[in-house]
Coordinates of C-alpha atoms in Angstrom, one line a residue:
X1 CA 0.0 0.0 0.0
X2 CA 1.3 3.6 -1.2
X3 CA 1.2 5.7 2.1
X4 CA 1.4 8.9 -0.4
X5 CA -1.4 10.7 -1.0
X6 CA -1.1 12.8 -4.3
X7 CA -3.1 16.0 -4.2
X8 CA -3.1 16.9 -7.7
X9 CA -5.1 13.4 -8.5
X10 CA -7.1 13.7 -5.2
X11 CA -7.8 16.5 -4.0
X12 CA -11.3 16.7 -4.5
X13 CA -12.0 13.3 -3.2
X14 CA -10.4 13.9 0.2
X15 CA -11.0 17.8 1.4
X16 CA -13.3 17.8 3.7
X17 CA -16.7 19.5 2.5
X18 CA -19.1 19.4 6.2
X19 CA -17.9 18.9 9.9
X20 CA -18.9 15.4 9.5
X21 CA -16.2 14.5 6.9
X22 CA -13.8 16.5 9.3
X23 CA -14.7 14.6 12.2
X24 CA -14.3 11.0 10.1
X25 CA -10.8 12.3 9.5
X26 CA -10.2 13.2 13.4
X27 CA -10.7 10.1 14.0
X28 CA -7.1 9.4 13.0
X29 CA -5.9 12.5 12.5
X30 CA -5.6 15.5 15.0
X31 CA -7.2 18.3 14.0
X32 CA -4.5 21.3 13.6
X33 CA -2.1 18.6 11.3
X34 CA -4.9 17.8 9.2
X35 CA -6.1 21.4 8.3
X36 CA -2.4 21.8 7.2
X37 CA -1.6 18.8 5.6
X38 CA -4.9 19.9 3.6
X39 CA -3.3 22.9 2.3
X40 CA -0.4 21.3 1.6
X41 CA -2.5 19.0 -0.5
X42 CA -3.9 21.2 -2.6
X43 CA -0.4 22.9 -3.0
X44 CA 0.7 19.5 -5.0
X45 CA 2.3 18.4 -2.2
X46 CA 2.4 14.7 -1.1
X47 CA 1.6 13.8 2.4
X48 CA 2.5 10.6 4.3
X49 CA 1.0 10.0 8.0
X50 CA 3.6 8.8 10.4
X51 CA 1.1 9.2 13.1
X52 CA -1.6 10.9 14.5
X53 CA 0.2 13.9 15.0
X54 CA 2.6 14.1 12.6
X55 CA 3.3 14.0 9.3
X56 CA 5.8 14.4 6.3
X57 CA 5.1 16.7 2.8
X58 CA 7.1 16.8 0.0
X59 CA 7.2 19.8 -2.1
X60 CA 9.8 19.9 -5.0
X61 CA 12.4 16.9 -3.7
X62 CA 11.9 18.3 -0.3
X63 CA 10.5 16.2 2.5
X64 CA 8.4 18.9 5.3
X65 CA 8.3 17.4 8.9
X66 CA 5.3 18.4 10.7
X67 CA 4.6 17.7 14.6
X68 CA 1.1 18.8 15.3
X69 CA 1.7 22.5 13.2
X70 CA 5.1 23.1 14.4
X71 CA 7.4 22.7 11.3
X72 CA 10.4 25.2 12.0
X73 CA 11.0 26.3 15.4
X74 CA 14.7 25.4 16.7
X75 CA 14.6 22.9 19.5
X76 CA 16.4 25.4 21.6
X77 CA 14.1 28.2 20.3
X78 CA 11.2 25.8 22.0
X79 CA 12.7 25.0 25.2
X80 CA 12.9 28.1 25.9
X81 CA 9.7 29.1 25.1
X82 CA 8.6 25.3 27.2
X83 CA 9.7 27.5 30.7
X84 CA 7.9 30.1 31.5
X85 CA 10.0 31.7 33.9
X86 CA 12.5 32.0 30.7
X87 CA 10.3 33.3 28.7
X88 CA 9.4 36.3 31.0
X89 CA 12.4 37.1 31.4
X90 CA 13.6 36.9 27.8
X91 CA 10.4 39.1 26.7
X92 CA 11.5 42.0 29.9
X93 CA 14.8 42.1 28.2
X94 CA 13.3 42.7 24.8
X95 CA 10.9 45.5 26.4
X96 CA 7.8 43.8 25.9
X97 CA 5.1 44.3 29.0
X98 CA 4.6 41.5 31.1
X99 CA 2.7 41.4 34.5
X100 CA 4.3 42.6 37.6
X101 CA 6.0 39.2 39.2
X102 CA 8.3 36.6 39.5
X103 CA 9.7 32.9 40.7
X104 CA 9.2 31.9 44.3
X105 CA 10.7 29.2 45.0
X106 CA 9.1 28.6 48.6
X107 CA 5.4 29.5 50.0
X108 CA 6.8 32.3 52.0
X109 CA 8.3 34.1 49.2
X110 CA 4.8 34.1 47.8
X111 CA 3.1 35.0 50.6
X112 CA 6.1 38.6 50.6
X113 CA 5.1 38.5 46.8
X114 CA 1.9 39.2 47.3
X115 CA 2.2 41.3 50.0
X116 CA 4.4 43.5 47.8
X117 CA 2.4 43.2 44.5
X118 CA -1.7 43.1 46.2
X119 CA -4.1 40.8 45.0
X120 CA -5.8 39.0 43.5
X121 CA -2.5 36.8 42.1
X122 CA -1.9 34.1 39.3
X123 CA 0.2 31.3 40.1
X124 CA 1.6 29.1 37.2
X125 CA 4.3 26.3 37.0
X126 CA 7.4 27.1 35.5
X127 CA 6.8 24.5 33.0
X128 CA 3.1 23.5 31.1
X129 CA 0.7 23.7 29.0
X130 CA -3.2 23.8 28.7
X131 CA -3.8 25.7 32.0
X132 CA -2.6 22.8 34.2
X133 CA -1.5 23.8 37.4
X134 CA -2.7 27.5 37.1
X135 CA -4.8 28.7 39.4
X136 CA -6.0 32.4 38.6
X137 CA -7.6 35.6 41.1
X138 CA -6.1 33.5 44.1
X139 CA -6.4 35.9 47.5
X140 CA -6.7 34.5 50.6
X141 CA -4.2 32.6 52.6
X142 CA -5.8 29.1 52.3
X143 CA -6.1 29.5 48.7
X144 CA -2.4 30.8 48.0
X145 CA -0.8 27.5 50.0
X146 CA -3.2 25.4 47.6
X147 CA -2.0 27.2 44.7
X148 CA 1.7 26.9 45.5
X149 CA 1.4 22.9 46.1
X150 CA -0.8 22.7 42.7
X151 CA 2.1 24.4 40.5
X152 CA 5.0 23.0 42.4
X153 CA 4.2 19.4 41.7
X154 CA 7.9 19.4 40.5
X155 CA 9.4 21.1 43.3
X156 CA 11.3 23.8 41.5
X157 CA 9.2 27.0 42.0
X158 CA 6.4 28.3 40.4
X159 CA 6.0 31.3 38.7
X160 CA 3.8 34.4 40.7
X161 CA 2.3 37.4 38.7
X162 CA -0.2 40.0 39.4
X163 CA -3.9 39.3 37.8
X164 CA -4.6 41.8 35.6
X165 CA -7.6 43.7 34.5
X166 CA -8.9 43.1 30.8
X167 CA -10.1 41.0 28.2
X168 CA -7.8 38.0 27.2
X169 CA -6.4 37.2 23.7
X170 CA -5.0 34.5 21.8
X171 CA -2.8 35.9 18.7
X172 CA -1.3 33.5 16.2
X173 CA 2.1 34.4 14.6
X174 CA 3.4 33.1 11.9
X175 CA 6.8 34.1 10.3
X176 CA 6.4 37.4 11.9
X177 CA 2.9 38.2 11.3
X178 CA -0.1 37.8 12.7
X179 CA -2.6 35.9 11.0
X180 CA -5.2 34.9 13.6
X181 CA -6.8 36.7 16.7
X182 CA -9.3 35.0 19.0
X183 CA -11.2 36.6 22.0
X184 CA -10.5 34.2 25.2
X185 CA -13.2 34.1 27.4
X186 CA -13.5 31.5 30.4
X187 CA -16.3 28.8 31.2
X188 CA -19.3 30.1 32.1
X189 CA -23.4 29.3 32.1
X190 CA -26.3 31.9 31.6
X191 CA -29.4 31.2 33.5
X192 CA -32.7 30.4 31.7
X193 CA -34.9 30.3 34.9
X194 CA -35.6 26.8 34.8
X195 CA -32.1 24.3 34.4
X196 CA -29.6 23.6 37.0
X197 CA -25.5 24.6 36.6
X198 CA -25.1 20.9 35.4
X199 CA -27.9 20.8 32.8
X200 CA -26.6 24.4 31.2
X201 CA -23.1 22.4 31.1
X202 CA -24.2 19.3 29.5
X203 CA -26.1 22.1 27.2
X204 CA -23.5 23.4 26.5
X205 CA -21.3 20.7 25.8
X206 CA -24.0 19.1 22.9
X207 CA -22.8 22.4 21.2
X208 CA -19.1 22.4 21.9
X209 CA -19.8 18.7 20.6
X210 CA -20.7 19.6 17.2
X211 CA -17.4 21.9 17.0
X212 CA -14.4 20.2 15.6
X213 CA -12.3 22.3 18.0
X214 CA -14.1 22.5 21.1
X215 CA -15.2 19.4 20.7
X216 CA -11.9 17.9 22.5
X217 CA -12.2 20.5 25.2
X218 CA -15.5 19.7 26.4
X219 CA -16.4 21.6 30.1
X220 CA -15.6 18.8 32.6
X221 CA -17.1 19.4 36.6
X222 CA -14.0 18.8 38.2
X223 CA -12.7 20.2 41.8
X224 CA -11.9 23.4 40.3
X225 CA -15.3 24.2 39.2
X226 CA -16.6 22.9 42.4
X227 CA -14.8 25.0 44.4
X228 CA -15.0 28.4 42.2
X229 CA -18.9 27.7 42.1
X230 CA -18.5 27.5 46.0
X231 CA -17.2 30.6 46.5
X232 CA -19.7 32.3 44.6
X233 CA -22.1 30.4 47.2
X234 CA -23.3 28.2 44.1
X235 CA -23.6 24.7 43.4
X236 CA -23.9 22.4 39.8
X237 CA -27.4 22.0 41.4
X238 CA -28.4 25.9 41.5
X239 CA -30.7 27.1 39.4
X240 CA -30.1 30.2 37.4
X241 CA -32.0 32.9 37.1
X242 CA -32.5 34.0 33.5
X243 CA -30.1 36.2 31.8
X244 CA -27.6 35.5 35.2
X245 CA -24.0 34.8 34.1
X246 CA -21.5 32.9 35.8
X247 CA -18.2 31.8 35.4
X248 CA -17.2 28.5 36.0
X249 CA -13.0 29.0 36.1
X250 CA -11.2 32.1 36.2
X251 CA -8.7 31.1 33.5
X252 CA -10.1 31.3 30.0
X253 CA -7.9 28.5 28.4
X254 CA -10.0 27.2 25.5
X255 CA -8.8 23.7 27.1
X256 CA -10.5 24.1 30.3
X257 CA -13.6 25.3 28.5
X258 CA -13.1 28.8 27.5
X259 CA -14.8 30.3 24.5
X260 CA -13.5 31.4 21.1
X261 CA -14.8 34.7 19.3
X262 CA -12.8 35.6 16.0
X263 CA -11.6 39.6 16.4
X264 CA -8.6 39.1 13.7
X265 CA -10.1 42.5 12.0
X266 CA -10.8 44.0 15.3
X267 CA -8.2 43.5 17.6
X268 CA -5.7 46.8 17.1
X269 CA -2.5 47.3 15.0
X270 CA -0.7 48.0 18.4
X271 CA -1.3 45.2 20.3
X272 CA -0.2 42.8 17.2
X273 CA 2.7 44.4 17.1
X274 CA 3.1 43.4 20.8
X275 CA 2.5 40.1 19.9
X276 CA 5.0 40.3 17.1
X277 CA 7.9 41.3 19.0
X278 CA 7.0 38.8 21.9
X279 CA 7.8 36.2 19.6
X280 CA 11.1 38.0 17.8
X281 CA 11.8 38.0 21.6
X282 CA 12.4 33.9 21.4
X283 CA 15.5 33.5 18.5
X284 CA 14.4 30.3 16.0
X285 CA 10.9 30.8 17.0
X286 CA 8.7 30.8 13.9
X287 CA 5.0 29.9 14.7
X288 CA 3.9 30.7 18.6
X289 CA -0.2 31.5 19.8
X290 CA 0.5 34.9 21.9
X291 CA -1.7 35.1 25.0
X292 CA -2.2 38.8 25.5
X293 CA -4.4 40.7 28.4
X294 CA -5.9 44.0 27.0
X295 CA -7.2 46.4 29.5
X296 CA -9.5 48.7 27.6
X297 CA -10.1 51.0 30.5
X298 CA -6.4 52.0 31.2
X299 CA -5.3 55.2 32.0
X300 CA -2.4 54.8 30.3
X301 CA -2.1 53.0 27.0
X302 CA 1.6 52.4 27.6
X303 CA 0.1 49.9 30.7
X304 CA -3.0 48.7 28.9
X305 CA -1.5 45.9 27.3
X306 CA 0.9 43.3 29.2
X307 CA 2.0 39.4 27.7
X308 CA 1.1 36.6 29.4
X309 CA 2.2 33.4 27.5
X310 CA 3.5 31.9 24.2
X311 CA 2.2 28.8 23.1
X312 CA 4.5 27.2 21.1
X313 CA 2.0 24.2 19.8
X314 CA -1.1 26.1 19.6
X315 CA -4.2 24.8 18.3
X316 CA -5.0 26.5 15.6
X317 CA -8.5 25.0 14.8
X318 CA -9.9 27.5 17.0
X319 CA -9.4 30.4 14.2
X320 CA -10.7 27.6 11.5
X321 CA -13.7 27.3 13.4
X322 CA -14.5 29.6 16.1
X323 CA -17.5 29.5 18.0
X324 CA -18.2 33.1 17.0
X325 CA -17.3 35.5 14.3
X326 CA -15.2 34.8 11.0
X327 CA -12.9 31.7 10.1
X328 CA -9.4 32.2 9.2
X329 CA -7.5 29.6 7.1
X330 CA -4.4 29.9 9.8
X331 CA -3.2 26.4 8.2
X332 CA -2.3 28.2 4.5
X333 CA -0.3 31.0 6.5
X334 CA 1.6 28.2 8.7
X335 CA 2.2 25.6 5.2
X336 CA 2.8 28.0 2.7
X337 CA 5.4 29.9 4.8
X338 CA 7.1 26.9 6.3
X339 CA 7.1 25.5 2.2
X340 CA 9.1 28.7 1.3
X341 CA 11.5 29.0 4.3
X342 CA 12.4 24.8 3.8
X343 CA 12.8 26.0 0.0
X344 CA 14.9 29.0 1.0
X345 CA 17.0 26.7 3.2
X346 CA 17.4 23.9 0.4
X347 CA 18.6 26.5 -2.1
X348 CA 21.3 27.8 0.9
X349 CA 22.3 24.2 0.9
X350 CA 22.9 23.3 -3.0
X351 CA 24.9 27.1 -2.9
X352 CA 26.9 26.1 -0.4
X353 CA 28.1 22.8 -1.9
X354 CA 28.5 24.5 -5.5
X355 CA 31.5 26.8 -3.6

């Protein structure tokens, strides 16, 4: 059996034309590989599957290596970009705004942190991805030494910022431009007089279903909910008033159930070029999803903006199919400028061994 698929003779048999075909092809096939492998398709390119994740295209002689949509990116360019506590520091020496904070490496120093810095605080692991580990708006005591042993599972420190005021944003960057935006906002239920916290979940979650990408980050009642819910004197057995929004998590990773609204067109000039140079911050980085907190109410435009995370495997089926607002074919940016740079490089090659 010929595990090469060419495009040219294909094509139209194999891109998908409804969310069903899409979700047939997930089966075996994660989601942000096979929107690029697509466009590589239709390119000319040949694709081969080497896994779920991963796959090879050859373009003109030259064999592409994708791993999920990273194609590029130096391993020490994503390493660096795997620690968050390196990251920080690498974008503060590059002048790009981060949150007021730092590494504590014992409870204590925490505790001083937030006595120096107020509340409410954010309190990450060095290392890790998808929100696990962070717990966000923490304030009192007993919450701050749960926090600590939750992003200190490795015993190295954890990473302690200020919470910041504002809307959050996830800005895709590829080759120095962005060519995605999404508005992040975090779990939450609206009342309709009549259903429980749990039934507007499970609601919810027959719609997230019927998403190919929130349909692998479906809102799970776990502790954390629990807990948040409890605080707000709730339970998944209250009853909502109509029209009454709450939130079930503080963080609005689309992982833990956050929602996805397209503001590409929207979001402003300045604050992609914030995202722009977070990423130039990282040498070798090529591709990164730039979390970015936007205070719209600020005083001062200079503080309105601060970074708080690059993603260096983001998904990018979110800006394929958001929830709400306009789709963006991320996948052509990411293939079509990984096709030219691999080209770029092979010509560099043959020049070098004409000399």
């Amino acid at each position: 059996m010929n595990l090469w698929t060419n495009a040219r003779g294909s094509l139209m048999n194999r891109v998908p034309e409804s969310h069903d075909e899409i979700f047939k092809l997930m089966k075996t096939q994660a989601l942000g590989p096979l929107l690029i492998a697509r466009e590589a398709e239709g390119d000319g390119a040949e694709v081969k599957w080497l896994s779920r994740y991963m796959f090879v295209a050859r373009w003109d002689d030259i064999d592409i290596l994708f791993h999920d949509s990273r194609s590029l990116d130096t391993t020490v360019a994503a390493t660096f970009a795997g620690r968050k506590d390196l990251t920080r520091l690498l974008l503060q020496q590059a002048g790009v705004p981060v949150a007021p904070g730092g590494v504590a490496k014992s409870l204590s120093k925490v505790e001083a942190m937030q006595k120096a810095m107020g509340s409410p605080l954010v309190i990450k692991p060095k290392t890790g991805t998808k929100g696990y580990g962070i717990s966000v708006g923490v304030q009192e005591p007993a919450e701050l030494k749960r926090a600590f042993r939750r992003a200190n599972k490795s015993e190295s420190g954890v990473l302690v910022e200020r919470k910041m005021p504002g809307i959050e944003y996830r800005v895709l960057v590829v080759g120095g431009a962005v060519v995605g935006a999404l508005g992040k906002e975090a779990a939450h239920v609206v009342g309709d007089g009549r259903s429980s916290i749990a039934e507007l979940i499970d609601a919810k979650n027959i719609e997230r279903a019927k998403n190919p990408h929130l349909s692998t980050r479906l809102i799970k009642v776990r502790k954390h909910i629990r807990t948040n819910l409890e605080r707000q004197q709730l339970s998944v057995e209250s009853v909502l008033a109509e029209g009454r929004k709450v939130y079930l998590r503080h963080e609005a990773n689309f992982s833990a159930g956050g929602e996805t609204l397209d503001v590409t067109d929207e979001l402003p000039e300045s604050i992609k070029a914030i995202t722009v140079a977070a990423v130039a911050a990282i040498p070798g980085l090529e591709l990164a999803g730039v979390d970015i907190m936007l205070d719209p109410d600020a005083d001062d435009a200079a503080k309105a903006a601060c970074v708080l995370e690059i993603n260096t495997n983001p998904g990018i089926g979110g800006h394929h199919f958001p929830a709400v607002g306009q789709p963006r074919n991320v996948a052509r940016a990411i293939w079509r400028h990984t096709r030219a740079m691999m080209t770029a490089r092979q010509a560099w090659r043959e020049g070098l061994m004409k000399r």
